[in-house]
Amino acid sequence: MKETSIFTQAVHGGERAPRPDFRPVPTPIYRSSSFVYDSLQDLDDVFSGSKVGYVYARYGNPTVHAFEMAVAALEGAEDAVAYSSGMAAVYAALMAAGVRADRPVVCAADVYGATYALLAKTLAELGIATRFVDITNLAEVDAAIKEAQPTAVLCEAISNPLMKVADIPRLGEIAHRNGAQLLVDATFATPYLLRSLYCGADFAIHSATKYLAGHGDVLAGVVAASNERAALMREQLKVFGANLGPEEAWLALRGIKTLPLRMREQCANAQKVADWLTSQPQVARVNYPGLPEHPQYSLAASLFGGAGYGAMLSFDMQGGTREAVFGFMQRLRLIQPATTLGDVYSLVLYPAMSSHRALGPELRAELGIGEGLVRMSVGIEAVDDIIADLQQALAAS
Ligand SMILES: Cc1ncc(COP(=O)(O)O)c(C=O)c1O
């Protein structure tokens, strides 16, 4: 073949070098939108599914798959499917569970604001109805499921922002008895505290943006489920395309390596912070499943098997005003007032301003999300430093 031009050399030079006979220890970032094979028959076999491989990034990517395998291992699941965000994962699980206009959803009233909005607005506009229930009232849940005949029952293992704990084994029984599937958003619990699928859930959903990745530098979501459900999710993902990118998957995969270490420290820190907050005069009420006065304390103890009670808590400031909350949050020096959770850093958030803003004041009040409620994600810093920061910020309240 005649020597190629510099234009061609610039494009192809260096590519398709001999295959290495070594493997990097950590999975590398496969930053490629497509994959080629020596034989077109191989490509055809990968397309048909008779050969394992990758053809196009929306169908799968090796780095993303490594992250999915890690999550499946942590959840004790047959498979897991990654998404570009936690909300994409929530949406994907609902779609795979078969929500349609004639198959509604029963959902916990206390859930992340965007999940609430997805159901109460976006899906409602498509004719998919949702019945919101107090997920801790099993008689109410049972009655709602019998009446609505949903295809999906959705709840958070530990709820955002009130830290209600869902009785997943009982909810699984009730859902299955009525032909529904149970979808558990286990973002706050993580597989360190709870393996939702072992407890009776059909889909375990995570915003991997939070504890799984853990360092505040990535947006990601993932759903763990059976092979059959995951295959359906992959087929659906191919056409709706909310794929996780390889860089994000790599960061999340790296984050997972320290998930148990971080969670062990964060749960221990959160318990101490919650205990301390209960005795502060500026604090009217603390929501934390590890406090004996929490309504689901013993359920949490048995569900989480003594591993801890999570690292999320919320508390109502005395007076319950936005001014009191703003003043407190602005005085914090170490703890960051950031709109996220589950990072190594301690974080506070004002649900009325951010996570549950879209609900509006009336609905928030109805759900028990007061104007004085502060949500806190306890990090891995020394707990004495976290408490000292809270103390100085509360002192001026
Ligand atoms: C419980 C829960 N589920 C889902 C989400 C959505 O995750 P993402 O922000 O990654 O889309 C969040 C976000 O805060 C959350 O708290």
PDB file of N, CA and C in Angstrom, residues 9 38 42 58-59 95 106 122 172 212 241 250 295 303 311 392:
ATOM      1  N   GLN A   9      -2.092   9.680   8.700  1.00  0.00           N
ATOM      2  CA  GLN A   9      -1.198   9.247   9.784  1.00  0.00           C
ATOM      3  C   GLN A   9      -1.598   9.887  11.106  1.00  0.00           C
ATOM      4  N   ASP A  38     -11.504  -8.300  15.385  1.00  0.00           N
ATOM      5  CA  ASP A  38     -10.743  -8.738  14.220  1.00  0.00           C
ATOM      6  C   ASP A  38     -11.669  -9.275  13.145  1.00  0.00           C
ATOM      7  N   ASP A  42     -17.387 -11.857  14.861  1.00  0.00           N
ATOM      8  CA  ASP A  42     -17.346 -11.591  16.312  1.00  0.00           C
ATOM      9  C   ASP A  42     -18.254 -10.415  16.649  1.00  0.00           C
ATOM     10  N   ARG A  58     -23.384   3.015  24.458  1.00  0.00           N
ATOM     11  CA  ARG A  58     -24.752   3.035  25.004  1.00  0.00           C
ATOM     12  C   ARG A  58     -25.237   1.623  25.316  1.00  0.00           C
ATOM     13  N   TYR A  59     -24.584   0.623  24.684  1.00  0.00           N
ATOM     14  CA  TYR A  59     -24.939  -0.779  24.950  1.00  0.00           C
ATOM     15  C   TYR A  59     -24.097  -1.354  26.089  1.00  0.00           C
ATOM     16  N   MET A  95     -39.599   2.036  35.273  1.00  0.00           N
ATOM     17  CA  MET A  95     -39.959   1.575  33.925  1.00  0.00           C
ATOM     18  C   MET A  95     -39.828   0.060  33.824  1.00  0.00           C
ATOM     19  N   VAL A 106     -47.453   2.759  44.203  1.00  0.00           N
ATOM     20  CA  VAL A 106     -47.657   3.171  45.598  1.00  0.00           C
ATOM     21  C   VAL A 106     -46.270   3.567  46.102  1.00  0.00           C
ATOM     22  N   THR A 122     -44.238  14.494  36.699  1.00  0.00           N
ATOM     23  CA  THR A 122     -43.832  14.009  35.364  1.00  0.00           C
ATOM     24  C   THR A 122     -44.601  12.763  34.947  1.00  0.00           C
ATOM     25  N   GLY A 172     -42.100  -6.223  51.338  1.00  0.00           N
ATOM     26  CA  GLY A 172     -41.924  -7.191  50.250  1.00  0.00           C
ATOM     27  C   GLY A 172     -43.059  -8.205  50.253  1.00  0.00           C
ATOM     28  N   LEU A 212     -21.744   5.490  47.640  1.00  0.00           N
ATOM     29  CA  LEU A 212     -20.962   4.524  46.868  1.00  0.00           C
ATOM     30  C   LEU A 212     -19.701   5.193  46.318  1.00  0.00           C
ATOM     31  N   GLY A 241     -31.016   5.726  26.875  1.00  0.00           N
ATOM     32  CA  GLY A 241     -29.683   6.311  26.777  1.00  0.00           C
ATOM     33  C   GLY A 241     -29.163   7.133  27.937  1.00  0.00           C
ATOM     34  N   TRP A 250     -15.491   4.889  36.763  1.00  0.00           N
ATOM     35  CA  TRP A 250     -14.176   4.629  37.360  1.00  0.00           C
ATOM     36  C   TRP A 250     -14.082   5.283  38.746  1.00  0.00           C
ATOM     37  N   PRO A 295     -38.967   6.069  66.248  1.00  0.00           N
ATOM     38  CA  PRO A 295     -40.067   5.089  66.183  1.00  0.00           C
ATOM     39  C   PRO A 295     -39.661   3.738  65.571  1.00  0.00           C
ATOM     40  N   LEU A 303     -32.746  -4.767  61.074  1.00  0.00           N
ATOM     41  CA  LEU A 303     -32.466  -4.714  59.630  1.00  0.00           C
ATOM     42  C   LEU A 303     -30.978  -4.496  59.341  1.00  0.00           C
ATOM     43  N   ALA A 311     -25.484   7.361  58.445  1.00  0.00           N
ATOM     44  CA  ALA A 311     -24.725   8.567  58.752  1.00  0.00           C
ATOM     45  C   ALA A 311     -25.506   9.825  58.390  1.00  0.00           C
ATOM     46  N   GLN A 392     -20.344  25.781  67.989  1.00  0.00           N
ATOM     47  CA  GLN A 392     -20.130  27.227  67.820  1.00  0.00           C
ATOM     48  C   GLN A 392     -21.237  27.835  66.948  1.00  0.00           C
TER      49      GLN A 392
END
